[in-house]
């Protein structure tokens, strides 16, 4: 057979690989066997590539196993394809076979096997491969280093990922993206932002992975100023049309308390898909704008898109925030009958919350008992909060009992139950709950609040003393408290459960972190700017009352994002209708 004919066959096979033309590739394979080329290493390598690109990995393996002699290309092609197609164990086993056979390997081999260990979260295997890479002096290679940083970050070993990243002499765009994504996935949002700023200074090219991830980081910190800066970069680099980046922007603005800006981004998305509609409906739900959420739900279907389970979570959540029982029941039935979606525990949780908020405590408890899932701590917590608001002591005790078993170290549950006892004048039970809190080691997490001013995020702890302007802040807070008392504000000391005198309770409540953040915002932000505060815990009743009075006294919009939801305080009222 002439070399010209063999070259022609190879060219046709390579075209089949590019076009993923499996049938034509098999025809060429048959022709190669007919002319005795099945033992030719180059021909076999090209055939393996054709089958791998076509997704026929079993056929590729048959060719590989039948080769009398294999080259590095043979091993790399099949190992890489196993890794890319989710066949992680096969990739690892083939690499072991490669080592037993004494075959040479390359940086590509190592990076492919490391990537395979990501898919199965094989941290121990990854560490072994890391050691192997160091021994073989290929750990400095950009592909190997990137794969190692990626697997460590995805496995939650962020320090190890950072060490690999910092030791790399050369980094690609993918390397930077992997590290930023890793920080965000592990909720290390500040570290992600710092790394992103470093990438900017080094003029690293941006891709849609790093941009959508850093936007998620801004959302996690509720860092609106940073988010707007990243939005400007996205506009300059032309990634606004990317649906994933646009959806991340919608989510970021909503989580930063600016649902209007989220809607502006949403309107500018040309080809909206289910993800972008879900982000917008979820944004409306978070801000207790149920009508807009329901209208968007209808418009989405008018555009020919079908809601999925995430869409229904958002629209049910919107109903729960406003106590729209009939609407929630209708959506719950529609999800099952029209869109054939089986409700999961989160959908049931939304229904429990909706019923409980509307005062239908018994119905909510019955639903928990009837549903085909074990109730989560979140569900019992929601029911307990509803019992507090509506004064149902009997079911509150049932919910609390479950919570104490599921979350024995969560002090918030004991505090909630104590408040319910106090409201029902069960003073002996109040004393017992407080004694338990005092004598047992339970997690009573300290309150923290964040506020962004001039490109910097300021953090406040309860009773803060370290802020450089703390004396000025306390002075502002003292004068604000006196102003609000004239308007009818009264310190609600029942929300302070420390066993101290009344005057000390008032002092402790006055120095809650969100009040300090508000005072700093009033000192530092323009009079026309809304004050946006992020808090790590549920806002207490006294602080909620304080914010309502402050919004009226200062004529400022105050937006507080606590662990449960957004509170928009305007003219003495809150968007949550005093239920949270």
Coordinates of C-alpha atoms in Angstrom, one line a residue:
X1 CA 0.0 0.0 0.0
X2 CA 1.4 3.4 -1.0
X3 CA 2.3 6.1 1.6
X4 CA 0.0 8.5 -0.3
X5 CA -3.1 6.2 0.3
X6 CA -2.2 5.9 4.0
X7 CA -1.8 9.7 4.3
X8 CA -5.2 10.1 2.6
X9 CA -6.8 7.6 5.1
X10 CA -5.3 9.5 8.0
X11 CA -6.6 12.8 6.7
X12 CA -10.1 11.4 6.4
X13 CA -9.9 9.9 9.9
X14 CA -8.8 13.3 11.3
X15 CA -11.8 14.9 9.5
X16 CA -14.1 12.3 11.1
X17 CA -12.6 13.2 14.6
X18 CA -13.2 16.9 14.1
X19 CA -16.8 16.3 13.0
X20 CA -17.4 13.5 15.5
X21 CA -18.5 11.3 12.5
X22 CA -18.5 7.9 14.2
X23 CA -20.2 6.0 11.3
X24 CA -17.7 7.3 8.7
X25 CA -14.9 6.6 11.2
X26 CA -15.9 3.0 11.6
X27 CA -16.0 2.6 7.8
X28 CA -12.4 3.9 7.6
X29 CA -11.5 1.6 10.5
X30 CA -12.7 -1.3 8.5
X31 CA -10.7 -0.2 5.5
X32 CA -7.6 0.1 7.7
X33 CA -8.0 -3.5 8.9
X34 CA -8.6 -4.7 5.4
X35 CA -5.2 -3.3 4.3
X36 CA -3.4 -4.5 7.4
X37 CA -2.9 -1.2 9.2
X38 CA -4.4 -2.3 12.5
X39 CA -0.9 -2.8 14.0
X40 CA 0.3 0.6 12.8
X41 CA 0.7 2.8 15.9
X42 CA -0.1 6.1 14.1
X43 CA -3.2 4.7 12.5
X44 CA -4.4 3.3 15.8
X45 CA -3.8 6.6 17.6
X46 CA -5.9 8.4 15.1
X47 CA -8.6 5.8 15.4
X48 CA -8.6 6.1 19.2
X49 CA -9.0 9.9 18.8
X50 CA -11.9 9.4 16.4
X51 CA -13.8 7.1 18.8
X52 CA -13.0 9.3 21.8
X53 CA -14.2 12.5 20.1
X54 CA -17.4 10.6 19.1
X55 CA -18.0 9.5 22.7
X56 CA -17.4 5.8 21.9
X57 CA -14.8 5.1 24.6
X58 CA -15.4 1.3 24.6
X59 CA -14.5 1.2 20.9
X60 CA -11.4 3.4 21.6
X61 CA -10.3 1.0 24.4
X62 CA -10.7 -2.0 22.0
X63 CA -8.3 -0.3 19.6
X64 CA -5.9 0.6 22.4
X65 CA -5.9 -3.0 23.9
X66 CA -5.2 -4.5 20.5
X67 CA -2.1 -2.3 19.8
X68 CA 1.2 -4.3 19.9
X69 CA 3.1 -1.1 20.7
X70 CA 1.7 2.1 22.2
X71 CA 3.1 5.6 22.2
X72 CA 2.7 8.4 24.7
X73 CA -0.1 9.8 22.4
X74 CA -2.0 6.5 22.8
X75 CA -2.0 6.7 26.6
X76 CA -2.6 10.4 26.8
X77 CA -5.5 10.4 24.4
X78 CA -7.4 7.7 26.2
X79 CA -6.6 8.9 29.7
X80 CA -7.6 12.4 28.8
X81 CA -10.9 11.3 27.2
X82 CA -11.8 9.1 30.3
X83 CA -11.2 12.2 32.5
X84 CA -13.3 14.5 30.3
X85 CA -16.2 12.1 29.9
X86 CA -16.6 11.4 33.7
X87 CA -14.9 8.0 33.6
X88 CA -12.6 9.0 36.5
X89 CA -11.9 5.5 37.8
X90 CA -11.0 4.2 34.3
X91 CA -8.6 7.1 33.9
X92 CA -6.9 6.4 37.2
X93 CA -6.7 2.6 36.5
X94 CA -5.2 3.2 33.0
X95 CA -2.6 5.5 34.6
X96 CA -1.7 2.7 37.0
X97 CA -1.4 0.3 34.1
X98 CA 0.8 2.8 32.3
X99 CA 3.2 3.0 35.3
X100 CA 3.3 -0.8 35.6
X101 CA 4.3 -1.1 32.0
X102 CA 7.1 1.4 32.5
X103 CA 5.7 3.8 29.8
X104 CA 6.9 7.3 29.7
X105 CA 4.5 10.1 30.7
X106 CA 4.1 13.8 30.2
X107 CA 2.7 16.9 32.0
X108 CA -0.6 16.3 30.1
X109 CA -0.8 12.8 31.5
X110 CA -0.5 14.0 35.1
X111 CA -2.9 17.0 34.6
X112 CA -5.5 14.6 33.1
X113 CA -5.3 12.1 36.0
X114 CA -5.4 15.0 38.5
X115 CA -8.6 16.3 36.8
X116 CA -10.1 12.8 37.0
X117 CA -9.5 12.8 40.8
X118 CA -11.5 16.0 41.0
X119 CA -14.6 14.2 39.7
X120 CA -14.6 11.6 42.4
X121 CA -13.3 13.9 45.1
X122 CA -10.3 11.6 45.6
X123 CA -8.2 13.9 47.8
X124 CA -5.8 11.1 48.9
X125 CA -5.2 10.2 45.2
X126 CA -4.6 13.8 44.4
X127 CA -2.0 14.2 47.1
X128 CA -0.2 11.1 45.8
X129 CA -0.3 12.5 42.3
X130 CA 1.0 15.8 43.7
X131 CA 3.9 14.0 45.2
X132 CA 4.5 12.1 42.0
X133 CA 4.5 15.3 40.0
X134 CA 7.1 16.9 42.4
X135 CA 9.3 13.8 42.1
X136 CA 9.0 13.9 38.3
X137 CA 9.7 17.7 38.4
X138 CA 6.5 18.5 36.4
X139 CA 4.7 20.2 39.3
X140 CA 5.8 23.7 38.0
X141 CA 4.0 23.0 34.7
X142 CA 1.0 25.3 34.2
X143 CA -1.4 22.5 33.3
X144 CA -0.3 20.3 36.2
X145 CA -0.3 23.2 38.7
X146 CA -3.8 24.4 37.5
X147 CA -5.2 20.9 37.8
X148 CA -3.8 20.5 41.3
X149 CA -5.0 23.9 42.5
X150 CA -8.5 23.0 41.1
X151 CA -8.8 19.6 42.8
X152 CA -7.6 21.0 46.2
X153 CA -10.0 23.9 46.0
X154 CA -13.0 21.8 45.0
X155 CA -12.2 19.4 47.8
X156 CA -12.3 22.2 50.4
X157 CA -8.5 22.2 50.9
X158 CA -8.1 25.9 50.1
X159 CA -4.7 26.4 51.8
X160 CA -3.2 23.6 49.8
X161 CA -4.7 25.1 46.6
X162 CA -3.2 28.5 47.5
X163 CA 0.2 27.0 48.1
X164 CA 0.2 25.3 44.7
X165 CA -1.0 28.6 43.1
X166 CA 1.6 30.7 44.8
X167 CA 4.4 28.3 43.8
X168 CA 3.6 28.4 40.1
X169 CA 6.0 30.4 38.0
X170 CA 3.6 30.6 35.1
X171 CA -0.2 30.9 35.4
X172 CA -2.9 30.9 32.7
X173 CA -6.3 32.5 32.7
X174 CA -7.7 29.1 33.7
X175 CA -5.3 29.0 36.7
X176 CA -6.6 32.4 38.0
X177 CA -10.2 31.3 37.3
X178 CA -9.8 28.0 39.2
X179 CA -8.4 29.8 42.2
X180 CA -11.1 32.6 42.3
X181 CA -13.9 30.0 41.7
X182 CA -12.4 27.8 44.5
X183 CA -12.4 30.7 47.0
X184 CA -16.1 31.5 46.1
X185 CA -17.2 27.9 46.3
X186 CA -15.7 27.7 49.8
X187 CA -17.4 31.0 50.7
X188 CA -14.1 32.9 51.1
X189 CA -15.5 35.9 49.3
X190 CA -13.0 38.5 50.6
X191 CA -10.0 36.3 49.5
X192 CA -11.7 35.9 46.1
X193 CA -12.0 39.7 45.7
X194 CA -8.4 40.3 46.8
X195 CA -7.2 37.7 44.2
X196 CA -9.3 39.2 41.5
X197 CA -7.8 42.7 42.2
X198 CA -4.4 41.1 42.0
X199 CA -5.3 39.6 38.6
X200 CA -6.4 43.0 37.4
X201 CA -3.1 44.6 38.4
X202 CA -1.3 41.9 36.5
X203 CA -3.6 42.5 33.5
X204 CA -4.8 38.9 33.4
X205 CA -7.4 38.4 30.7
X206 CA -10.9 37.8 32.1
X207 CA -13.1 34.9 31.0
X208 CA -16.7 34.3 31.9
X209 CA -15.9 31.8 34.6
X210 CA -13.8 34.3 36.7
X211 CA -16.3 37.1 36.1
X212 CA -19.4 35.2 37.0
X213 CA -17.6 33.7 40.1
X214 CA -16.4 37.1 41.4
X215 CA -19.9 38.5 40.9
X216 CA -21.1 35.6 43.2
X217 CA -18.4 36.7 45.7
X218 CA -19.8 40.2 45.7
X219 CA -23.2 38.8 46.2
X220 CA -22.0 36.8 49.2
X221 CA -20.5 39.9 50.8
X222 CA -23.4 42.1 49.7
X223 CA -20.6 44.3 48.3
X224 CA -22.6 46.5 45.9
X225 CA -19.8 49.0 45.1
X226 CA -17.4 46.1 44.2
X227 CA -20.2 44.5 42.2
X228 CA -20.8 47.6 40.2
X229 CA -17.1 47.9 39.5
X230 CA -17.0 44.3 38.2
X231 CA -20.2 45.1 36.2
X232 CA -18.3 47.9 34.5
X233 CA -15.5 45.5 33.6
X234 CA -18.0 43.1 32.2
X235 CA -19.5 45.8 30.0
X236 CA -16.1 46.8 28.7
X237 CA -15.0 43.2 27.9
X238 CA -18.3 42.4 26.2
X239 CA -19.4 39.6 28.5
X240 CA -22.8 41.2 29.2
X241 CA -24.4 39.0 26.5
X242 CA -23.1 35.8 28.3
X243 CA -26.2 34.4 29.9
X244 CA -24.4 33.0 32.9
X245 CA -22.6 36.3 33.6
X246 CA -25.9 38.2 33.2
X247 CA -27.7 35.8 35.5
X248 CA -25.0 36.2 38.1
X249 CA -25.3 40.0 37.8
X250 CA -29.1 39.8 38.4
X251 CA -28.5 37.6 41.5
X252 CA -25.8 39.9 42.8
X253 CA -27.8 43.1 42.6
X254 CA -30.8 41.4 44.2
X255 CA -28.6 40.0 47.1
X256 CA -27.0 43.4 47.5
X257 CA -30.5 44.9 48.2
X258 CA -30.9 46.7 44.8
X259 CA -33.7 44.8 43.1
X260 CA -34.3 47.7 40.7
X261 CA -30.8 47.4 39.3
X262 CA -31.3 43.7 39.0
X263 CA -34.4 44.3 37.0
X264 CA -32.5 46.7 34.7
X265 CA -29.9 44.1 33.9
X266 CA -32.6 41.5 33.4
X267 CA -34.4 43.8 30.8
X268 CA -31.2 44.2 28.9
X269 CA -30.7 40.4 28.5
X270 CA -31.7 39.6 24.9
X271 CA -32.0 35.8 24.9
X272 CA -33.4 35.1 28.4
X273 CA -33.4 31.5 29.5
X274 CA -34.8 29.7 32.5
X275 CA -31.7 30.6 34.6
X276 CA -32.1 34.4 34.0
X277 CA -35.9 34.2 34.7
X278 CA -35.2 32.2 37.9
X279 CA -32.6 34.7 39.1
X280 CA -35.1 37.6 38.6
X281 CA -38.1 35.8 40.2
X282 CA -35.8 34.8 43.1
X283 CA -34.7 38.5 43.5
X284 CA -38.3 39.7 43.7
X285 CA -39.1 36.9 46.2
X286 CA -36.1 37.9 48.5
X287 CA -37.4 41.4 48.6
X288 CA -41.0 40.5 49.4
X289 CA -42.3 41.7 46.0
X290 CA -44.7 38.8 45.5
X291 CA -46.8 40.5 42.8
X292 CA -43.7 41.1 40.5
X293 CA -42.6 37.5 41.2
X294 CA -45.9 36.1 40.1
X295 CA -46.2 38.4 37.1
X296 CA -42.7 37.3 36.0
X297 CA -43.7 33.6 36.5
X298 CA -46.6 34.2 34.0
X299 CA -44.5 36.2 31.5
X300 CA -41.8 33.5 31.5
X301 CA -44.4 30.9 30.3
X302 CA -45.8 33.3 27.7
X303 CA -42.2 33.5 26.3
X304 CA -42.4 29.7 25.8
X305 CA -40.2 28.7 28.7
X306 CA -41.3 26.1 31.2
X307 CA -40.7 26.7 35.0
X308 CA -38.5 24.2 36.8
X309 CA -38.2 23.2 40.4
X310 CA -36.0 26.3 41.1
X311 CA -38.7 28.6 39.6
X312 CA -41.3 27.1 41.9
X313 CA -39.1 27.5 45.0
X314 CA -38.8 31.2 44.2
X315 CA -42.5 31.8 43.5
X316 CA -43.6 29.8 46.6
X317 CA -41.1 31.7 48.7
X318 CA -42.6 35.0 47.4
X319 CA -46.0 33.8 48.5
X320 CA -44.7 32.8 51.9
X321 CA -43.2 36.2 52.5
X322 CA -46.6 37.8 52.0
X323 CA -48.8 35.1 53.5
X324 CA -50.5 34.4 50.2
X325 CA -52.0 31.0 51.2
X326 CA -54.4 30.4 48.3
X327 CA -51.8 31.5 45.7
X328 CA -49.2 29.2 47.2
X329 CA -51.6 26.2 47.2
X330 CA -52.4 26.9 43.6
X331 CA -48.7 27.0 42.5
X332 CA -48.0 23.8 44.5
X333 CA -50.8 22.0 42.7
X334 CA -49.8 23.5 39.3
X335 CA -46.2 22.2 39.8
X336 CA -47.4 18.6 40.1
X337 CA -50.4 18.5 37.7
X338 CA -49.2 20.8 34.8
X339 CA -45.4 20.6 34.9
X340 CA -45.0 17.1 36.3
X341 CA -42.5 18.3 39.0
X342 CA -42.3 16.2 42.2
X343 CA -42.1 18.7 45.1
X344 CA -39.0 18.3 47.2
X345 CA -38.4 19.2 50.9
X346 CA -37.7 22.8 50.0
X347 CA -41.1 23.2 48.3
X348 CA -42.8 21.7 51.3
X349 CA -40.8 24.0 53.5
X350 CA -42.1 27.0 51.6
X351 CA -45.7 25.7 52.1
X352 CA -45.1 25.2 55.8
X353 CA -43.8 28.8 56.0
X354 CA -46.7 30.2 54.1
X355 CA -49.3 28.4 56.3
X356 CA -47.5 29.3 59.5
X357 CA -47.2 33.0 58.6
X358 CA -50.9 33.1 57.9
X359 CA -51.6 31.8 61.4
X360 CA -52.5 28.3 60.1
X361 CA -50.1 26.7 62.6
X362 CA -52.1 23.4 62.9
X363 CA -52.3 23.0 59.1
X364 CA -48.6 23.7 58.8
X365 CA -47.8 21.0 61.4
X366 CA -50.2 18.5 59.7
X367 CA -48.3 19.1 56.4
X368 CA -45.0 18.3 58.1
X369 CA -46.5 15.1 59.4
X370 CA -48.0 14.1 56.0
X371 CA -45.1 15.0 53.6
X372 CA -42.9 12.1 52.3
X373 CA -39.7 13.6 53.7
X374 CA -38.1 13.9 57.1
X375 CA -38.6 17.6 58.2
X376 CA -35.4 19.6 58.2
X377 CA -34.1 21.9 61.0
X378 CA -35.0 24.8 58.8
X379 CA -38.6 23.7 58.6
X380 CA -39.0 23.2 62.3
X381 CA -37.3 26.6 62.8
X382 CA -39.8 28.3 60.5
X383 CA -42.6 26.7 62.4
X384 CA -41.2 27.7 65.8
X385 CA -40.9 31.3 64.5
X386 CA -44.5 31.2 63.4
X387 CA -45.5 29.9 66.8
X388 CA -43.7 32.9 68.4
X389 CA -45.5 35.4 66.2
X390 CA -49.0 33.8 66.6
X391 CA -48.6 32.6 70.2
X392 CA -49.1 28.9 69.7
X393 CA -47.3 27.4 72.7
X394 CA -48.3 23.8 72.2
X395 CA -46.9 23.3 68.7
X396 CA -43.9 25.6 69.6
X397 CA -42.9 23.0 72.2
X398 CA -43.1 20.2 69.6
X399 CA -41.0 22.2 67.1
X400 CA -38.5 23.1 69.8
X401 CA -38.1 19.5 70.9
X402 CA -37.2 18.5 67.3
X403 CA -34.8 21.4 67.0
X404 CA -33.0 20.6 70.3
X405 CA -32.4 17.1 69.0
X406 CA -31.2 18.2 65.5
X407 CA -29.3 21.4 66.6
X408 CA -28.4 20.9 70.3
X409 CA -25.8 23.7 70.1
X410 CA -27.9 26.3 68.5
X411 CA -28.7 29.0 71.1
X412 CA -31.2 30.7 68.8
X413 CA -33.7 27.9 69.3
X414 CA -33.6 28.2 73.1
X415 CA -34.0 32.0 72.8
X416 CA -37.0 31.7 70.5
X417 CA -38.7 29.3 72.9
X418 CA -37.9 31.4 75.9
X419 CA -39.5 34.4 74.2
X420 CA -42.7 32.3 73.5
X421 CA -42.8 31.3 77.2
X422 CA -42.4 34.9 78.2
X423 CA -45.2 36.0 75.9
X424 CA -47.4 33.3 77.5
X425 CA -46.3 34.4 81.1
X426 CA -44.7 31.0 81.7
X427 CA -42.0 32.5 83.9
X428 CA -40.8 29.3 85.4
X429 CA -40.1 27.9 81.9
X430 CA -38.4 31.2 80.9
X431 CA -36.1 30.8 83.9
X432 CA -35.4 27.1 83.0
X433 CA -34.5 28.0 79.4
X434 CA -32.2 30.8 80.5
X435 CA -30.6 28.6 83.1
X436 CA -30.0 25.9 80.4
X437 CA -28.4 28.6 78.1
X438 CA -26.2 29.8 81.0
X439 CA -25.0 26.3 82.2
X440 CA -24.6 24.5 78.8
X441 CA -22.1 25.2 76.1
X442 CA -24.4 26.2 73.2
X443 CA -23.4 28.3 70.1
X444 CA -24.6 31.8 70.7
X445 CA -22.8 33.3 67.7
X446 CA -21.8 37.0 68.1
X447 CA -23.7 39.5 66.0
X448 CA -21.7 41.0 63.1
X449 CA -22.7 43.6 60.6
X450 CA -21.1 44.9 57.4
X451 CA -21.5 48.2 55.6
X452 CA -19.7 49.4 52.5
X453 CA -18.5 53.0 52.3
X454 CA -16.2 54.4 49.6
X455 CA -14.9 51.1 48.2
X456 CA -14.2 49.7 51.7
X457 CA -16.3 47.2 53.7
X458 CA -16.5 48.1 57.4
X459 CA -17.3 45.3 59.9
X460 CA -18.9 45.8 63.3
X461 CA -19.2 43.4 66.2
X462 CA -21.7 43.8 69.0
X463 CA -20.0 46.2 71.5
X464 CA -17.4 47.1 68.9
X465 CA -14.3 49.0 70.2
X466 CA -11.7 48.7 67.4
X467 CA -13.1 50.8 64.6
X468 CA -11.0 54.0 64.1
X469 CA -14.1 56.2 64.4
X470 CA -15.7 54.3 67.2
X471 CA -16.0 57.2 69.6
X472 CA -17.8 59.3 66.9
X473 CA -20.0 56.3 66.1
X474 CA -21.1 55.8 69.7
X475 CA -21.8 59.6 70.1
X476 CA -24.0 59.5 67.0
X477 CA -25.8 56.4 68.2
X478 CA -26.5 58.0 71.6
X479 CA -28.0 61.1 70.0
X480 CA -30.0 59.0 67.6
X481 CA -31.5 56.9 70.4
X482 CA -32.6 60.1 72.3
X483 CA -34.2 61.4 69.1
X484 CA -36.1 58.1 68.5
X485 CA -37.4 58.0 72.1
X486 CA -39.2 61.3 71.4
X487 CA -40.9 59.6 68.4
X488 CA -42.0 56.7 70.6
X489 CA -39.1 54.2 70.4
X490 CA -38.8 52.1 73.5
X491 CA -36.0 49.6 74.1
X492 CA -37.5 46.1 74.0
X493 CA -35.4 44.3 76.6
X494 CA -37.2 41.0 76.3
X495 CA -34.9 40.4 73.3
X496 CA -31.8 40.5 75.5
X497 CA -31.6 37.2 77.5
X498 CA -28.4 37.9 79.5
X499 CA -29.0 37.5 83.2
X500 CA -28.2 41.1 84.1
X501 CA -30.0 44.2 85.4
X502 CA -32.5 46.1 83.2
X503 CA -30.1 49.1 82.7
X504 CA -27.4 46.7 81.5
X505 CA -29.8 45.0 79.1
X506 CA -30.6 48.4 77.5
X507 CA -26.9 49.1 77.1
X508 CA -26.2 45.7 75.5
X509 CA -29.1 46.1 73.1
X510 CA -28.0 49.7 72.2
X511 CA -24.7 48.4 71.1
X512 CA -25.9 45.7 68.7
X513 CA -23.8 45.6 65.5
X514 CA -26.5 46.8 63.0
X515 CA -27.1 49.9 65.1
X516 CA -23.4 50.7 65.1
X517 CA -23.3 50.1 61.3
X518 CA -26.3 52.4 60.8
X519 CA -24.7 55.1 62.9
X520 CA -21.5 54.9 60.8
X521 CA -23.6 55.0 57.6
X522 CA -25.4 58.1 58.7
X523 CA -22.0 59.7 59.4
X524 CA -20.3 58.6 56.2
X525 CA -22.9 58.3 53.4
X526 CA -24.5 61.1 51.4
X527 CA -28.0 62.1 52.6
X528 CA -29.6 60.8 49.4
X529 CA -27.9 57.4 49.5
X530 CA -29.7 54.3 51.0
X531 CA -27.9 52.7 53.9
X532 CA -27.3 49.0 53.2
X533 CA -26.3 46.7 56.0
X534 CA -25.5 43.0 56.0
X535 CA -25.9 40.9 59.2
X536 CA -24.8 37.4 60.0
X537 CA -27.8 36.6 62.3
X538 CA -31.5 37.2 62.4
X539 CA -32.3 40.8 63.3
X540 CA -33.7 41.0 66.8
X541 CA -37.1 42.6 67.6
X542 CA -35.5 45.7 69.3
X543 CA -33.2 46.4 66.4
X544 CA -36.1 45.9 64.0
X545 CA -38.1 48.5 65.9
X546 CA -35.1 50.8 66.0
X547 CA -34.6 50.7 62.3
X548 CA -38.3 51.5 61.6
X549 CA -38.1 54.6 63.8
X550 CA -34.7 55.6 62.4
X551 CA -36.0 55.4 58.8
X552 CA -38.8 57.8 59.8
X553 CA -36.6 60.2 61.8
X554 CA -33.7 60.4 59.3
X555 CA -35.9 60.2 56.2
X556 CA -33.4 57.5 54.9
X557 CA -34.1 54.2 53.3
X558 CA -32.4 51.5 55.4
X559 CA -31.9 48.1 53.9
X560 CA -30.8 45.2 56.2
X561 CA -30.0 41.8 54.9
X562 CA -30.1 39.4 57.8
X563 CA -29.6 35.6 57.7
X564 CA -33.3 35.1 56.7
X565 CA -34.3 37.9 54.3
X566 CA -34.1 41.5 53.3
X567 CA -35.8 44.2 55.4
X568 CA -36.5 47.5 53.5
X569 CA -37.2 50.2 56.1
X570 CA -39.0 53.2 54.7
X571 CA -40.9 56.0 56.5
X572 CA -41.3 53.9 59.7
X573 CA -42.4 50.7 58.0
X574 CA -40.7 47.4 57.0
X575 CA -41.2 45.3 53.8
X576 CA -41.5 42.2 56.0
X577 CA -44.7 43.5 57.6
X578 CA -43.1 42.8 61.0
X579 CA -42.8 39.1 60.5
X580 CA -39.4 37.6 59.9

